[in-house]
CSV table of C-alpha atoms in Angstrom, one decimal:
chain,number,residue,atom,x,y,z
A,147,MET,CA,-12.0,6.6,-18.8
A,148,ALA,CA,-13.7,9.9,-18.9
A,149,GLN,CA,-12.8,13.5,-18.9
A,150,ASN,CA,-15.4,14.0,-16.1
A,151,THR,CA,-16.1,11.4,-13.4
A,152,ALA,CA,-18.4,11.0,-10.4
A,153,ILE,CA,-15.5,9.6,-8.4
A,154,GLN,CA,-15.2,12.2,-5.6
A,155,TRP,CA,-11.4,12.4,-5.3
A,156,CYS,CA,-10.5,13.2,-8.9
A,157,ASP,CA,-11.6,15.1,-12.0
A,158,SER,CA,-11.0,12.5,-14.7
A,159,THR,CA,-10.1,8.9,-15.3
A,160,GLU,CA,-8.0,7.1,-17.9
A,161,ASN,CA,-7.0,3.5,-18.6
A,162,PRO,CA,-3.9,2.5,-20.5
A,163,THR,CA,-5.1,-1.0,-20.2
A,164,MET,CA,-8.5,-2.7,-19.6
A,165,GLY,CA,-9.0,-5.9,-17.6
A,166,CYS,CA,-7.2,-7.4,-14.6
A,167,ALA,CA,-5.3,-10.5,-13.7
A,168,GLY,CA,-7.5,-10.8,-10.5
A,169,CYS,CA,-7.4,-9.9,-6.9
A,170,GLU,CA,-9.5,-10.4,-3.7
A,171,LEU,CA,-12.4,-8.5,-5.4
A,172,TRP,CA,-12.3,-10.7,-8.5
A,173,SER,CA,-11.6,-14.4,-7.9
A,174,GLY,CA,-13.4,-17.7,-8.1
A,175,GLU,CA,-15.0,-17.1,-4.7
A,176,ARG,CA,-16.0,-13.5,-5.1
A,177,GLN,CA,-16.5,-11.3,-8.1
A,178,THR,CA,-17.7,-7.9,-7.0
A,179,CYS,CA,-15.2,-5.5,-8.6
A,180,TYR,CA,-17.2,-2.9,-10.4
A,181,ALA,CA,-14.8,-2.9,-13.3
A,182,GLY,CA,-15.3,-6.6,-13.7
A,183,VAL,CA,-19.0,-6.3,-13.5
A,184,LEU,CA,-19.0,-3.7,-16.2
A,185,HIS,CA,-16.9,-5.9,-18.4
A,186,ARG,CA,-19.5,-8.7,-18.1
A,187,ARG,CA,-21.9,-6.3,-19.7
A,188,PHE,CA,-19.6,-4.5,-22.3
A,189,GLY,CA,-16.7,-6.8,-22.8
A,190,GLY,CA,-16.7,-8.2,-26.3
A,191,VAL,CA,-19.4,-5.7,-27.2
A,192,SER,CA,-17.8,-2.3,-26.8
A,193,SER,CA,-14.5,-1.7,-28.5
A,194,GLY,CA,-13.4,0.3,-25.5
A,195,TYR,CA,-13.3,-2.8,-23.2
A,196,ALA,CA,-11.2,-5.9,-23.0
A,197,PRO,CA,-13.0,-8.9,-24.6
A,198,GLN,CA,-13.2,-10.4,-21.1
A,199,PHE,CA,-12.1,-8.8,-17.8
A,200,GLU,CA,-9.5,-11.6,-17.2
A,201,GLN,CA,-8.0,-10.8,-20.6
A,202,VAL,CA,-5.8,-7.7,-19.9
A,203,THR,CA,-5.8,-5.6,-23.1
A,204,LEU,CA,-3.5,-2.7,-24.0
A,205,PHE,CA,-4.9,0.6,-25.3
A,206,PRO,CA,-2.0,2.7,-26.5
A,207,GLY,CA,-2.7,6.4,-27.1
A,208,ARG,CA,-5.2,6.9,-24.3
A,209,MET,CA,-2.8,8.6,-22.0
A,210,ARG,CA,-1.6,10.9,-24.7
A,211,ARG,CA,-5.2,11.9,-25.3
A,212,ALA,CA,-5.7,12.5,-21.6
A,213,SER,CA,-2.6,14.6,-21.4
A,214,ARG,CA,-4.2,17.1,-23.8
A,215,TRP,CA,-7.2,17.7,-21.6
A,216,SER,CA,-7.6,21.3,-20.4
A,217,ASP,CA,-5.6,22.5,-17.4
A,218,LEU,CA,-7.8,23.0,-14.3
A,219,SER,CA,-5.2,24.7,-12.1
A,220,GLY,CA,-6.8,27.5,-10.1
A,221,ARG,CA,-10.3,26.6,-11.1
A,222,LYS,CA,-13.3,25.9,-8.9
A,223,ARG,CA,-15.3,22.7,-9.2
A,224,LYS,CA,-19.0,23.2,-8.7
A,225,ASP,CA,-19.7,19.7,-7.5
A,226,LYS,CA,-16.4,18.9,-5.9
A,227,PRO,CA,-15.3,22.1,-4.0
A,228,TRP,CA,-12.6,20.1,-2.2
A,229,LEU,CA,-10.7,20.1,-5.5
A,230,ASP,CA,-10.8,23.8,-6.0
A,231,GLY,CA,-7.6,25.3,-7.2
A,232,MET,CA,-5.8,22.1,-7.9
A,233,PRO,CA,-4.5,20.8,-11.2
A,234,ARG,CA,-6.7,18.3,-13.0
A,235,LEU,CA,-6.5,15.1,-11.0
A,236,ILE,CA,-6.6,12.0,-13.3
A,237,PHE,CA,-7.1,8.6,-11.8
A,238,VAL,CA,-5.1,6.1,-13.8
A,239,SER,CA,-6.5,2.6,-14.0
A,240,ASP,CA,-10.0,2.8,-12.5
A,241,MET,CA,-11.1,0.0,-14.9
A,242,SER,CA,-8.0,-2.2,-14.8
A,243,ASP,CA,-4.8,-2.9,-13.1
A,244,ALA,CA,-2.1,-1.8,-15.6
A,245,LEU,CA,0.5,-3.5,-13.4
A,246,SER,CA,-1.0,-6.9,-14.2
A,247,GLU,CA,1.8,-9.5,-14.9
A,248,SER,CA,1.1,-9.7,-18.7
A,249,VAL,CA,1.7,-5.9,-19.2
A,250,ASP,CA,5.2,-5.2,-20.4
A,251,TYR,CA,7.3,-2.6,-18.6
A,252,ASP,CA,8.3,-1.0,-21.9
A,253,PHE,CA,4.6,-0.4,-22.6
A,254,LEU,CA,4.2,1.2,-19.2
A,255,LYS,CA,7.2,3.5,-19.8
A,256,GLU,CA,6.0,4.6,-23.2
A,257,GLU,CA,2.3,4.9,-22.4
A,258,VAL,CA,2.3,6.2,-18.8
A,259,ILE,CA,5.7,7.7,-18.0
A,260,GLU,CA,6.3,9.5,-21.3
A,261,ASN,CA,2.9,11.0,-21.4
A,262,VAL,CA,2.9,12.1,-17.7
A,263,THR,CA,6.2,13.8,-18.2
A,264,SER,CA,5.3,15.4,-21.6
A,265,GLU,CA,4.7,19.1,-21.9
A,266,ASP,CA,1.0,18.6,-21.8
A,267,GLY,CA,1.0,15.9,-19.2
A,268,GLN,CA,3.0,18.0,-16.7
A,269,ARG,CA,0.0,20.3,-16.3
A,270,HIS,CA,-2.0,17.6,-14.5
A,271,CYS,CA,-1.6,15.3,-11.5
A,272,TRP,CA,-1.9,11.6,-12.3
A,273,LEU,CA,-3.0,9.2,-9.5
A,274,TRP,CA,-2.0,5.6,-10.3
A,275,LEU,CA,-3.6,2.9,-8.2
A,276,THR,CA,-2.6,-0.8,-8.2
A,277,LYS,CA,-2.9,-3.9,-6.2
A,278,ARG,CA,0.5,-5.0,-7.5
A,279,PRO,CA,2.9,-2.3,-6.0
A,280,GLN,CA,5.8,-4.7,-6.3
A,281,ARG,CA,5.6,-4.4,-10.1
A,282,MET,CA,5.3,-0.6,-9.8
A,283,ALA,CA,8.5,-0.6,-7.7
A,284,ALA,CA,10.2,-2.7,-10.3
A,285,LEU,CA,9.1,-0.2,-13.0
A,286,SER,CA,10.5,2.6,-10.9
A,287,ARG,CA,13.9,0.9,-10.7
A,288,ARG,CA,14.0,0.4,-14.4
A,289,LEU,CA,13.5,4.1,-15.3
A,290,GLU,CA,16.4,6.2,-16.5
A,291,ILE,CA,14.8,9.3,-15.0
A,292,ASP,CA,13.5,10.1,-11.5
A,293,TRP,CA,9.9,9.2,-10.8
A,294,PRO,CA,7.7,12.1,-12.0
A,295,THR,CA,6.6,14.3,-9.1
A,296,ASN,CA,3.2,14.7,-10.8
A,297,LEU,CA,2.6,10.9,-10.8
A,298,TRP,CA,1.1,10.0,-7.4
A,299,VAL,CA,1.2,6.3,-6.5
A,300,ALA,CA,-1.2,4.2,-4.5
A,301,THR,CA,-2.1,0.7,-3.5
A,302,SER,CA,-5.4,-0.8,-2.4
A,303,VAL,CA,-6.0,-2.0,1.2
A,304,THR,CA,-9.1,-4.0,2.0
A,305,THR,CA,-8.0,-6.1,5.0
A,306,GLN,CA,-5.3,-6.0,7.6
A,307,LYS,CA,-3.4,-8.7,5.8
A,308,SER,CA,-3.4,-6.6,2.6
A,309,THR,CA,-1.5,-3.8,4.3
A,310,SER,CA,1.6,-5.9,3.4
A,311,ARG,CA,1.3,-4.2,0.0
A,312,ILE,CA,2.4,-0.9,1.5
A,313,ARG,CA,6.0,-2.0,2.0
A,314,HIS,CA,6.3,-2.4,-1.8
A,315,LEU,CA,4.6,1.0,-2.4
A,316,LEU,CA,7.3,2.6,-0.3
A,317,GLN,CA,9.9,1.4,-2.8
A,318,VAL,CA,8.3,3.4,-5.6
A,319,GLY,CA,10.0,6.7,-6.6
A,320,ASN,CA,11.9,8.9,-4.2
A,321,SER,CA,11.5,11.4,-1.3
A,322,GLU,CA,9.5,13.7,-3.6
A,323,THR,CA,7.0,11.0,-4.6
A,324,ILE,CA,3.4,11.3,-3.1
A,325,ARG,CA,2.3,7.9,-2.0
A,326,PHE,CA,-1.3,7.2,-0.8
A,327,LEU,CA,-3.5,4.4,0.3
A,328,SER,CA,-7.0,3.5,-1.0
A,329,VAL,CA,-8.6,1.7,1.9
A,330,GLU,CA,-11.5,0.7,-0.2
A,331,PRO,CA,-13.6,-1.3,-0.1
A,332,GLN,CA,-12.8,-1.9,3.6
A,333,TRP,CA,-13.9,-5.3,4.8
A,334,GLU,CA,-12.7,-5.4,8.4
A,335,PRO,CA,-11.1,-3.2,11.0
A,336,ILE,CA,-7.7,-2.0,9.8
A,337,ASN,CA,-4.8,-0.4,11.7
A,338,ILE,CA,-2.2,1.4,9.6
A,339,GLU,CA,-0.5,3.5,12.3
A,340,ALA,CA,2.9,1.9,11.7
A,341,TRP,CA,2.8,2.9,8.0
A,342,LEU,CA,1.5,6.4,8.3
A,343,PRO,CA,4.8,8.2,8.9
A,344,GLU,CA,5.7,7.3,5.3
A,345,ILE,CA,2.3,7.9,3.7
A,346,ASP,CA,1.1,11.2,2.3
A,347,TRP,CA,-2.6,10.6,2.0
A,348,VAL,CA,-5.4,8.1,2.9
A,349,ILE,CA,-8.7,7.5,1.1
A,350,GLN,CA,-11.3,5.3,2.7
A,351,GLY,CA,-14.6,3.9,1.6
A,352,GLY,CA,-17.2,1.1,2.0
A,353,GLU,CA,-18.2,-1.4,-0.7
A,354,SER,CA,-21.0,-0.8,-3.1
A,355,GLY,CA,-23.3,-3.2,-4.8
A,356,ALA,CA,-26.0,-5.7,-3.8
A,357,ASP,CA,-23.5,-8.1,-2.1
A,358,ALA,CA,-21.5,-5.4,-0.3
A,359,HIS,CA,-19.6,-6.2,2.9
A,360,PRO,CA,-20.8,-4.1,5.9
A,361,PHE,CA,-18.8,-0.9,6.4
A,362,HIS,CA,-18.9,0.1,10.1
A,363,LEU,CA,-18.8,3.9,10.6
A,364,GLU,CA,-16.6,3.2,13.6
A,365,TRP,CA,-13.9,2.1,11.2
A,366,ALA,CA,-14.0,5.6,9.6
A,367,GLU,CA,-13.8,7.2,13.0
A,368,SER,CA,-10.8,5.0,13.8
A,369,LEU,CA,-8.9,5.8,10.6
A,370,ILE,CA,-9.7,9.6,10.9
A,371,GLU,CA,-8.1,9.5,14.3
A,372,GLN,CA,-5.1,7.5,13.1
A,373,CYS,CA,-4.5,10.0,10.3
A,374,LYS,CA,-5.0,13.0,12.6
A,375,GLU,CA,-2.5,11.7,15.1
A,376,ALA,CA,0.1,11.2,12.2
A,377,ALA,CA,-0.8,14.5,10.5
A,378,VAL,CA,-1.7,12.7,7.3
A,379,PRO,CA,-4.5,14.1,5.1
A,380,TYR,CA,-7.6,11.9,5.0
A,381,PHE,CA,-10.5,11.6,2.5
A,382,LEU,CA,-13.7,9.6,3.1
A,383,LYS,CA,-15.0,8.8,-0.3
A,384,GLN,CA,-18.2,6.9,0.4
A,385,LEU,CA,-20.0,4.8,3.1
A,386,GLY,CA,-20.9,2.1,0.6
A,387,SER,CA,-24.2,0.3,0.1
A,388,ASN,CA,-24.1,-1.5,3.5
A,389,ALA,CA,-23.1,1.1,6.1
A,390,CYS,CA,-23.6,0.2,9.7
A,391,TRP,CA,-23.5,2.3,12.9
A,392,LYS,CA,-23.4,0.8,16.4
A,393,GLY,CA,-24.4,-2.6,15.0
A,394,LYS,CA,-27.4,-1.3,13.0
A,395,ARG,CA,-27.8,-0.6,9.3
A,396,ALA,CA,-27.3,3.1,8.5
A,397,ARG,CA,-29.8,4.3,6.0
A,398,HIS,CA,-29.0,6.8,3.3
A,399,VAL,CA,-30.5,7.8,-0.1
A,400,HIS,CA,-27.4,7.8,-2.2
A,401,SER,CA,-26.9,4.3,-3.5
A,402,HIS,CA,-23.1,4.2,-2.7
A,403,GLY,CA,-23.3,6.4,0.4
A,404,GLY,CA,-21.3,9.1,-1.4
A,405,ASN,CA,-23.4,12.1,-0.4
A,406,TRP,CA,-21.7,13.5,2.7
A,407,ASP,CA,-24.7,15.6,3.6
A,408,GLU,CA,-26.2,12.3,4.8
A,409,TRP,CA,-23.2,11.5,7.0
A,410,PRO,CA,-22.5,12.3,10.7
A,411,SER,CA,-20.7,15.6,10.8
A,412,GLY,CA,-17.6,14.1,12.2
A,413,LEU,CA,-17.1,11.9,9.1
A,414,ARG,CA,-17.2,14.8,6.7
A,415,VAL,CA,-13.5,14.9,6.0
A,416,ARG,CA,-12.1,15.3,2.5
A,417,GLU,CA,-8.5,16.5,2.7
A,418,PHE,CA,-5.6,16.4,0.1
A,419,PRO,CA,-1.9,16.3,0.3
A,420,GLN,CA,0.0,19.6,0.0
A,421,LEU,CA,-0.2,20.7,-3.6
A,422,VAL,CA,3.0,19.9,-5.5
A,423,GLU,CA,4.3,21.9,-8.5
A,424,VAL,CA,3.7,20.1,-11.7
């Protein structure tokens, strides 16, 4: 929810909702989602947050505000040279899951779709991430227009079991829709070869925080190879706070392992899908 963000694969973030109905990162057994942790600190205190993370709250008007941000097409990014020349990339729902069950489809059409397709909104690329792609697919079917080409869609994958979400993601939009996977935080070895022919981009990353699962650099090598074989652009976001290499802890200064100058050279891959007209 900022015009500028440290997240490596986008320029900005915006949240039409705050809070989440829960997922594997936020349940009774484990509560490590960074958005949930921030809500513990600011929820009920800051007007920009949901009262509690579990209480999904609507914030109409935010997407309209974001649509009016300046166009970055053709510009260089000093700290993110891999974004050079692209439109402004706006990550939708970094602090929430706007596809949570309590969020009405009409709100999503008015707040997300209408602003993405507005004259201002069409200047940007919007990257919408959810752990509930089945609801995104349902929204897609309800629209009276084609899915906007500047609205990229994604689902999160943390384990091999959660790759089942991908089949729902493939039902969103049409042949022009860019679909990508956020394999982050990765908790175990994951093989997505079967899905890659229908996927346009893969982001990968390890978990951050004091209680982070180990992220084995061999997993990154494996996913890089899978994407290379399928000719799918790949982006390694971060190694996380508990990176491991050949069974030993990999040390780095950056707290999230996000500085690729500290990585083995073979892991320094930050690619993007082919630029679409927006």
